[in-house]
Coordinates of C-alpha atoms and ligand atoms in Angstrom, one line a residue:
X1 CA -6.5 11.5 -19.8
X2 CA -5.2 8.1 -20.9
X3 CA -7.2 4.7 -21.1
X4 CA -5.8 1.1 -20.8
X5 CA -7.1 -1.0 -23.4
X6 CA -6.9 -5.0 -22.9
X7 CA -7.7 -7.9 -25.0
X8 CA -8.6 -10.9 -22.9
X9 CA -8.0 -14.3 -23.3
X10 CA -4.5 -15.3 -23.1
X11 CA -2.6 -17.5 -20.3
X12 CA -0.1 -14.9 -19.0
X13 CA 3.3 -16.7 -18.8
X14 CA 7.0 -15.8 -18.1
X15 CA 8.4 -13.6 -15.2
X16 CA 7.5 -10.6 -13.8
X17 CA 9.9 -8.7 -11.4
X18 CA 8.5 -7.5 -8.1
X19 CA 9.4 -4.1 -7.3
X20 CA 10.1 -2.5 -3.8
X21 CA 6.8 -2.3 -1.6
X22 CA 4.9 1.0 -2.1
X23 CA 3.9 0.9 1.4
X24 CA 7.2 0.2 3.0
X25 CA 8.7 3.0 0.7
X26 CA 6.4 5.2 2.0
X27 CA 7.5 5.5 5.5
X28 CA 11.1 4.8 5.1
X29 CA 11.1 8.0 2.5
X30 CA 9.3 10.1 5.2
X31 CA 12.0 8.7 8.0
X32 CA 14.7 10.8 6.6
X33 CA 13.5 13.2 8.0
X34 CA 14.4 12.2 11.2
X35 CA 18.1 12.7 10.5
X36 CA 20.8 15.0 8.9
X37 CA 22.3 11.5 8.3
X38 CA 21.9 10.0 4.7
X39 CA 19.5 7.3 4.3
X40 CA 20.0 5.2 0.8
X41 CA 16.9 3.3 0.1
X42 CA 18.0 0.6 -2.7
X43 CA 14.6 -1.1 -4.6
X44 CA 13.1 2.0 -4.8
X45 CA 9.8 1.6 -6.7
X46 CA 9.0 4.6 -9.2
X47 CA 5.1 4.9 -8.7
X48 CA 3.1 7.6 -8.3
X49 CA 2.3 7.5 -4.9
X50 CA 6.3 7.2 -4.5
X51 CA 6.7 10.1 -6.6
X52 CA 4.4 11.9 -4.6
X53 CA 6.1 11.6 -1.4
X54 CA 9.4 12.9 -2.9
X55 CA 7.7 16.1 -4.0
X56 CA 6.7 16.4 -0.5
X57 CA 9.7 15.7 1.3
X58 CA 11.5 18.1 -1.4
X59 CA 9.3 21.0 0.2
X60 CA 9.6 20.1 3.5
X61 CA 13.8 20.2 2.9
X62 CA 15.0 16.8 1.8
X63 CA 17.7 16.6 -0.7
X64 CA 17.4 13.3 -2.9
X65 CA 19.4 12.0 -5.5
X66 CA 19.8 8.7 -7.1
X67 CA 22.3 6.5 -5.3
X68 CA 24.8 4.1 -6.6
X69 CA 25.3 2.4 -10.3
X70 CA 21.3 1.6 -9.8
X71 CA 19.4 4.2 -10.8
X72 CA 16.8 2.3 -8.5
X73 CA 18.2 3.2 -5.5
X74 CA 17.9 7.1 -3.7
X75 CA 19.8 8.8 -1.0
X76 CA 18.0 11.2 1.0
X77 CA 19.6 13.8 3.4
X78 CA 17.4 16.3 5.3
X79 CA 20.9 18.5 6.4
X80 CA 18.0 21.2 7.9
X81 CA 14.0 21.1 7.7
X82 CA 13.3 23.7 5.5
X83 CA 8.7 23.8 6.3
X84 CA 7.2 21.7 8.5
X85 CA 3.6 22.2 6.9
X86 CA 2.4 19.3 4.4
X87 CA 0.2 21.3 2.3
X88 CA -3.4 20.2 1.3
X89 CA -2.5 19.7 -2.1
X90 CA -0.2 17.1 -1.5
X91 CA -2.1 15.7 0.8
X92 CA -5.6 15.8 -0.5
X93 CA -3.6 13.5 -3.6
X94 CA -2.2 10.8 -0.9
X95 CA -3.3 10.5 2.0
X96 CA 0.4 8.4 3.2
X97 CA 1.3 12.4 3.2
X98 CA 0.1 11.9 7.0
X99 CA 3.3 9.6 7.2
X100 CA 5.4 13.0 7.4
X101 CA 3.6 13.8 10.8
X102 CA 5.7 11.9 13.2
X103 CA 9.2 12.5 11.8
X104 CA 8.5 16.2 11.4
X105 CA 7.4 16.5 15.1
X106 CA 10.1 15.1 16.9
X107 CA 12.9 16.3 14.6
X108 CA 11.3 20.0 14.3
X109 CA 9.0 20.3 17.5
X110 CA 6.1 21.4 15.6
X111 CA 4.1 20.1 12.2
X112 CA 0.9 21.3 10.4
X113 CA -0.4 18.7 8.0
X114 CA -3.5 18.9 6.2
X115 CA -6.3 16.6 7.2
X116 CA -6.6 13.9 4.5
X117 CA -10.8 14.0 4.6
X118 CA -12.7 11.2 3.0
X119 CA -11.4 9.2 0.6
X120 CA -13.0 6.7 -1.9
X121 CA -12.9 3.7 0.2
X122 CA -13.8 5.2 3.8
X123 CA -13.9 7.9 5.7
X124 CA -10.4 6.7 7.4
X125 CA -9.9 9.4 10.0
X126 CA -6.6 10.1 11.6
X127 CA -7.4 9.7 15.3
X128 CA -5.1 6.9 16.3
X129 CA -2.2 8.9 14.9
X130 CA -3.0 12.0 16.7
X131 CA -3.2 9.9 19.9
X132 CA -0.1 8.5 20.0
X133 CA 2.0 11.6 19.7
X134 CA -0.3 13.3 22.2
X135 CA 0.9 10.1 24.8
X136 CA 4.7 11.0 23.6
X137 CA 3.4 14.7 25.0
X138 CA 2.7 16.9 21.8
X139 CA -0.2 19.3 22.2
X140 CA -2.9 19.0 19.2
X141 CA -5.3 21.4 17.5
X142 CA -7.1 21.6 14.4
X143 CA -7.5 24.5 12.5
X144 CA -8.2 25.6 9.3
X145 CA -8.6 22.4 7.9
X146 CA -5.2 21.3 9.1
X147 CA -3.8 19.2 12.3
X148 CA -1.2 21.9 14.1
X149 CA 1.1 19.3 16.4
X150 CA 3.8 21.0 18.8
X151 CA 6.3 19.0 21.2
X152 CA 6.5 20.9 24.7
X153 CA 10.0 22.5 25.0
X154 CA 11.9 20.1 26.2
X155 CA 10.5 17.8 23.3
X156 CA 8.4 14.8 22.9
X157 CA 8.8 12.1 25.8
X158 CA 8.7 8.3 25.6
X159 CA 5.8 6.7 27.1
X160 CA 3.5 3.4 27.0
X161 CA 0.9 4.4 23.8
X162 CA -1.9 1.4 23.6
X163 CA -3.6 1.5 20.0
X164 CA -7.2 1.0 20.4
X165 CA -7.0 -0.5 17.0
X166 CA -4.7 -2.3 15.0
X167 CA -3.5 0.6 12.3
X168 CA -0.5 0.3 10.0
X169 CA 0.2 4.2 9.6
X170 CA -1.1 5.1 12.9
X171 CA 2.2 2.4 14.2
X172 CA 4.7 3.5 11.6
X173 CA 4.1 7.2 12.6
X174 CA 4.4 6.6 16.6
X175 CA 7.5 4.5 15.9
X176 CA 8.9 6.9 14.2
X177 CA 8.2 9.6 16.5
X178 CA 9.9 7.5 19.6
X179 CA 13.0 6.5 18.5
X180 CA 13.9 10.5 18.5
X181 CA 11.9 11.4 22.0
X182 CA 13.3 11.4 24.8
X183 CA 13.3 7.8 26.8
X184 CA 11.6 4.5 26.2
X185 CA 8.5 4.3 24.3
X186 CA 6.7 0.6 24.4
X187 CA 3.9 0.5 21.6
X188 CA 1.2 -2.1 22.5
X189 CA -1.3 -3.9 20.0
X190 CA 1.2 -2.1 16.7
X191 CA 0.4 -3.3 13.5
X192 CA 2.3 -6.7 12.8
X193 CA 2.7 -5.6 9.1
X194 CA 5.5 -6.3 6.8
X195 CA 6.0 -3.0 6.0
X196 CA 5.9 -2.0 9.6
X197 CA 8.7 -4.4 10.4
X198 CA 10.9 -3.2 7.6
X199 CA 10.4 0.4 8.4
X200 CA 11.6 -0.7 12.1
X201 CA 14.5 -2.6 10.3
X202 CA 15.4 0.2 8.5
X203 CA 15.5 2.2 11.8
X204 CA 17.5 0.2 13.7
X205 CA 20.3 0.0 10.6
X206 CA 20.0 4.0 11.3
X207 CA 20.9 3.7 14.9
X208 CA 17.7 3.4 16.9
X209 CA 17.1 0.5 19.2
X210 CA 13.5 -1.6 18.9
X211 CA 13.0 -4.4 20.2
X212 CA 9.6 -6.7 19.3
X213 CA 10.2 -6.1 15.7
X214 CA 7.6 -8.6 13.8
X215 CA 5.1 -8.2 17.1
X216 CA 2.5 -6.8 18.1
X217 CA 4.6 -5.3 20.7
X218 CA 7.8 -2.5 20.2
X219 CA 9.6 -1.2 22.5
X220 CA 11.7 1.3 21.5
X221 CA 14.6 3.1 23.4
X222 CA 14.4 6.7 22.1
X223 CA 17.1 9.5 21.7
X224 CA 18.6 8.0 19.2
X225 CA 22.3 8.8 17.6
X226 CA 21.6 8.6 13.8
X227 CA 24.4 7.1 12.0
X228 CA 23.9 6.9 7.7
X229 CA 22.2 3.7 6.8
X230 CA 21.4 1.6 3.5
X231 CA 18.4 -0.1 3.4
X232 CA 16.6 -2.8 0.5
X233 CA 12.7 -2.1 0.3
X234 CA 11.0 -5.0 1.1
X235 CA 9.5 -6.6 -2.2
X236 CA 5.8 -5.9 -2.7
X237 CA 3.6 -8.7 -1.6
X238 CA 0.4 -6.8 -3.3
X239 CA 1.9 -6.4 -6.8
X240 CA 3.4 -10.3 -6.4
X241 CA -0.1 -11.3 -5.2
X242 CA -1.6 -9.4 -8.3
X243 CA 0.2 -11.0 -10.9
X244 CA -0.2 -14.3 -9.3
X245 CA -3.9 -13.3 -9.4
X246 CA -3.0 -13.0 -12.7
X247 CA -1.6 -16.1 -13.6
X248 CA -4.4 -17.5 -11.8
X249 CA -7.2 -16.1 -13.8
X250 CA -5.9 -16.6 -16.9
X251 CA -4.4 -19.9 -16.9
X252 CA -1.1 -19.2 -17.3
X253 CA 2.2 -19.7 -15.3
X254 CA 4.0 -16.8 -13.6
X255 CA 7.5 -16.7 -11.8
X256 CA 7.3 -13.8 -9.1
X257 CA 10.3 -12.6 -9.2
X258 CA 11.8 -11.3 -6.0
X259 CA 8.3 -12.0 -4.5
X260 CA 8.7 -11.8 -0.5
X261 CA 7.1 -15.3 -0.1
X262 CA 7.0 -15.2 3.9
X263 CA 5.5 -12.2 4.2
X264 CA 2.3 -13.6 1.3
X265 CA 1.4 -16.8 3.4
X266 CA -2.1 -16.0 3.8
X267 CA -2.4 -14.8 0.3
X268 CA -0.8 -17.7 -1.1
X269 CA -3.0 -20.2 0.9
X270 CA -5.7 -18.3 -0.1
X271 CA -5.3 -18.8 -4.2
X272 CA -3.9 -22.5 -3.3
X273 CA -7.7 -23.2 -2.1
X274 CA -8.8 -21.7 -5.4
X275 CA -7.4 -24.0 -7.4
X276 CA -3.7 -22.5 -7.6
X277 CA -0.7 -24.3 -7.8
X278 CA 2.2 -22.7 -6.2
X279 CA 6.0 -23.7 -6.3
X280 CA 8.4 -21.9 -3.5
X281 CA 12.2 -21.0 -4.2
X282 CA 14.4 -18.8 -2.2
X283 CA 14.0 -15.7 -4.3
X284 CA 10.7 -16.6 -6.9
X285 CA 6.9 -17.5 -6.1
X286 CA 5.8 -19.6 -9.0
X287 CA 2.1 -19.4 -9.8
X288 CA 0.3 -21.3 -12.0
X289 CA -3.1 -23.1 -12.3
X290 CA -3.9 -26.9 -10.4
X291 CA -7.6 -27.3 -12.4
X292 CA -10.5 -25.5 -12.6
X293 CA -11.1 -22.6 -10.0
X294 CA -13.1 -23.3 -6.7
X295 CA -15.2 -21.1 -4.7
X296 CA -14.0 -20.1 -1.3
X297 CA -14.9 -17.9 1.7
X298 CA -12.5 -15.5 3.0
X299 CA -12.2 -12.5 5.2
X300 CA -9.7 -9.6 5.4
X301 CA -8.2 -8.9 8.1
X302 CA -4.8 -7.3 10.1
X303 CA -1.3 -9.1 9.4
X304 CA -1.3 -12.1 9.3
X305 CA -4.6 -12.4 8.2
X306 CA -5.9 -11.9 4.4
X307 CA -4.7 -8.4 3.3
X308 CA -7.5 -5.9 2.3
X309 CA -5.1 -5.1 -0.4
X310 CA -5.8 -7.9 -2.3
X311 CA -9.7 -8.2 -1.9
X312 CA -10.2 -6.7 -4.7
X313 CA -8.0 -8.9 -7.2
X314 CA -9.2 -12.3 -5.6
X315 CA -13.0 -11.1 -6.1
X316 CA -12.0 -10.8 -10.0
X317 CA -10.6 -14.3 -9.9
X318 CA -13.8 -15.6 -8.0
X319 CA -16.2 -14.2 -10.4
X320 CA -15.0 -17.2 -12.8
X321 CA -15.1 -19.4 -9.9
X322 CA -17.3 -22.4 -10.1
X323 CA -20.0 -22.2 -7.3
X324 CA -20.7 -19.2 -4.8
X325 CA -17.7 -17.3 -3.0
X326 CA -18.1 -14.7 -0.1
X327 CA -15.6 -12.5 1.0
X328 CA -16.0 -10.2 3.9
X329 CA -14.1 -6.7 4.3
X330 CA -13.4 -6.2 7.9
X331 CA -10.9 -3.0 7.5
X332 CA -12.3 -0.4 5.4
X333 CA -16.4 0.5 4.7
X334 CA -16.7 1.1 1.3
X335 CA -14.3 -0.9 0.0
X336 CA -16.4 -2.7 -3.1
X337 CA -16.9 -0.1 -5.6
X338 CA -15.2 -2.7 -8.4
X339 CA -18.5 -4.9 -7.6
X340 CA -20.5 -2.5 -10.0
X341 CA -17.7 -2.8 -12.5
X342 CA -17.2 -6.2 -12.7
X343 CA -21.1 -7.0 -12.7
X344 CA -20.8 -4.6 -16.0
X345 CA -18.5 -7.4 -17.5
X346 CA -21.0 -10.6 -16.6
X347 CA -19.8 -11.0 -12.7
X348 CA -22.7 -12.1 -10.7
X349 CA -22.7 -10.6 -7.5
X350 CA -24.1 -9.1 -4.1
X351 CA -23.2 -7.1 -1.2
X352 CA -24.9 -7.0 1.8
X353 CA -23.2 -4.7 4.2
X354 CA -19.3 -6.0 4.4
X355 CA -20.1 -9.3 3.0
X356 CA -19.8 -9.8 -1.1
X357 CA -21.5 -13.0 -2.2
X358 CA -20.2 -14.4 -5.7
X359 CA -21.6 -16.8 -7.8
X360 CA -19.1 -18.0 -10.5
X361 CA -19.8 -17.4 -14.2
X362 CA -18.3 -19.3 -17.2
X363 CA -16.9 -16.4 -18.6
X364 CA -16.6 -12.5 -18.2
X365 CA -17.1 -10.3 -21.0
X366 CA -15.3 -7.1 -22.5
X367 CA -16.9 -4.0 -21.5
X368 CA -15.7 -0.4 -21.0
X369 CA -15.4 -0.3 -17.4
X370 CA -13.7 2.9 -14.9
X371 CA -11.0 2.3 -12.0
X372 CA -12.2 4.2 -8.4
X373 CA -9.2 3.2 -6.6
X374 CA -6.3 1.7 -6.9
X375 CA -6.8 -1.7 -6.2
X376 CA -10.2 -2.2 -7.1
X377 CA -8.3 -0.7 -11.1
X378 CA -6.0 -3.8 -10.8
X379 CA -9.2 -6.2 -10.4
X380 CA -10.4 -4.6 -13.6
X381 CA -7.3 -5.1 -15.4
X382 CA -7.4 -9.0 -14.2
X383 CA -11.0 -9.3 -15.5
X384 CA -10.3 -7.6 -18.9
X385 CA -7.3 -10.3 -18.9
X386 CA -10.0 -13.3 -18.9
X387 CA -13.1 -11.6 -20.4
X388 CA -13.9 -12.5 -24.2
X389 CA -13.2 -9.3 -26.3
X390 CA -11.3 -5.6 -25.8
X391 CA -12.2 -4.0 -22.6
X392 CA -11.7 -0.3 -21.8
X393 CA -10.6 0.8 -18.2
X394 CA -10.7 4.8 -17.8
X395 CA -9.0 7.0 -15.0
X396 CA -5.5 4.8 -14.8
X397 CA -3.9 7.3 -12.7
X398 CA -5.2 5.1 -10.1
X399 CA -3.2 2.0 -11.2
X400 CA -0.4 4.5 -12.0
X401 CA -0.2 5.2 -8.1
X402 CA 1.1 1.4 -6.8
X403 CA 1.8 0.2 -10.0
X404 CA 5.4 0.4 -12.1
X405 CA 5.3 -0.3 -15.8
X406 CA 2.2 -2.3 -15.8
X407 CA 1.4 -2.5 -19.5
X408 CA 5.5 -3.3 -20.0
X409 CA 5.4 -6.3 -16.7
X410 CA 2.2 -7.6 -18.6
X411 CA 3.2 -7.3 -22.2
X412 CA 6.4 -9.7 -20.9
X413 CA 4.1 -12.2 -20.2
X414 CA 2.0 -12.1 -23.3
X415 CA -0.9 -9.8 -22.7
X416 CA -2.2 -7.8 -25.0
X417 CA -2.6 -4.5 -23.2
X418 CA -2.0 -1.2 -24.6
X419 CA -2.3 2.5 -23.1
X420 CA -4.2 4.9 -25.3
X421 CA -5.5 8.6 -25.5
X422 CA -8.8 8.7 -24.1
X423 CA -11.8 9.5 -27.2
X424 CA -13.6 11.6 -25.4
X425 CA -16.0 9.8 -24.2
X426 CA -16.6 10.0 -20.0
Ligands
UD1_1 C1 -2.2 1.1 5.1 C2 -1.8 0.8 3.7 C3 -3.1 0.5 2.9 C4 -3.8 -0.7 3.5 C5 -4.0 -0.5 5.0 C6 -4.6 -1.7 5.7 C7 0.0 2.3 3.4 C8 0.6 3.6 2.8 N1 -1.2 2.1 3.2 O1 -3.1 2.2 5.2 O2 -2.6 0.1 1.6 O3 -5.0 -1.0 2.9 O4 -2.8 -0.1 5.7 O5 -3.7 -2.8 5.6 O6 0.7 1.6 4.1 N2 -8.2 4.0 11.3 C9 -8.8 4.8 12.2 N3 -8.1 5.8 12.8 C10 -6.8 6.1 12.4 C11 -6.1 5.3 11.5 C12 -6.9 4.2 10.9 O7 -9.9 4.6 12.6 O8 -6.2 7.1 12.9 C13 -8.9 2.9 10.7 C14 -9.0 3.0 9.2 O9 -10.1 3.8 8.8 C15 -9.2 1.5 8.8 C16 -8.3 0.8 9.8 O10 -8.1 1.7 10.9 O11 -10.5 1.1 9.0 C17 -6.9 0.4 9.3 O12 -6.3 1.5 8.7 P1 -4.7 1.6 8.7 O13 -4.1 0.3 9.1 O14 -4.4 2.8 9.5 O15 -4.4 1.9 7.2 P2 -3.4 2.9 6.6 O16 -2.2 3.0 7.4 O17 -4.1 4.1 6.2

């Protein structure tokens, strides 16, 4: 297994260039399955979660090839669904897998996916999903370890589904379902997400008919005539917010390029009170560094709110933060296991139930340290970037997930990071 080893102490500057969105890749790679139609996705962001997805789409009968004189753009036809069973392997190694659900149903009238079971940062069942296609009519069971969907015969129905809760795959899933059942669907309290949006964006350029799209309310017309469609991924607000982080941490100036500002706001606002300085332009985010970083108090929360996504990177910038920060994590349980790590490189800090308490330290130091998922891996990488010395960080195949070219994006803008054989030691 590979290790990333990082020597700290250098102002990152230069550009880095944002890919597509992981998370709006995601669902627009399972939404070919909705059609025979070809669906080009352009911005395409080669990550292994990404990479993940196509293997399972391949099984399940979608044809992909690269697209255009980019190689960064794919075109994905589903002429016939060859299985409609997303196996546990697949699933057990991303849990977005679930994604397939919706598309599968609707298209196929039936879908067995394997149920994701815990995962590092939560339990995060699947409940919300399963009770929006059961209000579009499809008849659930679980068995075996796996969630067996069928539509009735006469296929799924539109209807009025009312999320409980605010979830992002939960929406993306139901959306997708209803713009291929029969009739209206109107989704109440969906996700307001980005990535939600751009999926629905996507859609519509495909032939469906949503209204709402950006609110917490979509109404959606259903039967849809699918019509090929070219679509450019949104650009990854988490990876742009992660170099800025970046920038921020170190000292240094970074030009996000192909950042999607509008869709960062709270993000942005949220390094600004840190003691960032942060320039605009039509296609860049410029980061860099007003003074000396402040402490701040700040709490996750659904679109628009601070994304759980980036809790994780901001704690890393607040451990050399002068005075005490607090951040509380209001979406997933669970979701601090980088506290232990950083505290292993001089962080001072506490967590009492979903609240982290963070005193600022003058400086971090290196220390071999392990990733547990993938965002808390990227606030490793951030500390090693500022701490005194080479730092170790072990099990990368969690940064490898969301992030392309890492070492490459950072070497650009003078760090000194390196990936290297792992020697032995666990
Ligand atoms: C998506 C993102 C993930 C991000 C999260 C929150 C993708 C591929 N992943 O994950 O990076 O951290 O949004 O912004 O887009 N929940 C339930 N029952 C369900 C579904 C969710 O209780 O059926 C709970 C979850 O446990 C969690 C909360 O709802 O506490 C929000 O989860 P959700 O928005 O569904 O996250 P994901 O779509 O899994």
């Amino acid at each position: 297994m590979d290790c990333i080893r990082i020597r700290g102490g250098q102002p990152l500057r230069g550009r880095v260039e944002i890919d597509g969105a992981k998370n709006a890749a995601l669902p627009l790679m399972a939404a070919s399955l909705l059609t025979d139609q070809p669906v080009t996705l352009a911005r395409y962001p080669e990550l292994g979660d990404t990479r993940s997805m196509l293997a399972l789409l391949r099984r399940l009968g979608v044809e992909v090839t690269p697209a255009g004189p980019c190689s960064r753009s794919l075109a994905l036809v589903t002429r016939r669904v060859a299985s409609t069973t997303a196996d546990y392997d697949l699933v057990r190694r991303m849990r977005a897998s679930v994604l397939v659900l919706g598309p599968l149903l609707v298209r196929s009238g039936q879908a067995e996916i394997s149920l994701p079971g815990g995962c590092a940062i939560g339990t995060r069942p699947i409940d919300l999903h399963l009770r929006a296609l059961a209000d579009l009519g499809a008849v659930i069971d679980l068995e075996g370890g796996y969630v067996r969907a069928r539509a009735p015969r006469q296929g799924l129905r539109g209807a009025r589904i009312r999320f409980a809760q605010v979830s992002v795959g939960a929406t993306e899933n139901a959306l997708m379902a209803a713009v291929l059942a029969r009739g209206e669907t109107r989704i109440e309290n969906a996700a307001r997400e980005p990535e939600v949006a751009d999926l629905a964006q996507c859609l519509t350029a495909m032939g469906a008919g949503i209204e709402g799209i950006g609110t917490s309310t979509l109404q959606v017309q259903g039967d849809t005539a699918f019509r090929p469609a070219s679509h450019r991924i949104l650009g990854d607000r988490i990876e742009a917010g992660s170099y800025a982080a970046g920038a921020l941490i170190t000292g240094g100036r970074i030009e996000l390029a192909g950042a999607p500002a509008d869709a960062m706001t709270a993000t942005l606002d949220v390094l600004r009170s840190v003691g960032a300085r942060i320039e605009l332009s039509p296609d860049a985010v410029v980061v860099g560094r007003s003074g000396a970083l402040t402490a701040t108090e700040v709490e996750t929360g659904v679109y628009p709110a601070f994304p759980t996504d980036m809790q994780a990177q901001l704690m890393a910038v607040l451990c050399l933060a002068g005075g005490r920060s607090r951040i509380v994590e209001n979406i997933f349980e669970n979701r601090f296991m980088h506290v232990s790590e950083l505290v292993r490189m001089g962080a001072r800090i506490r967590v009492r139930g979903r609240a982290a308490e963070i005193d600022g330290v003058r400086k971090l130091l290196a220390a071999p340290v392990m990733a547990t998922d993938l965002r808390a891996s990227l606030s490793l990488v951030l500390a090693a970037l500022a701490a005194e010395g080479e730092s170790v960080i072990r099990r990368v195949y969690h940064l490898d997930r969301g992030y392309s070219r890492l070492e490459a994006k950072l070497q650009a803008v003078g760090a000194t990071i390196r990936r290297a054989a792992e020697d032995g030691e666990t």
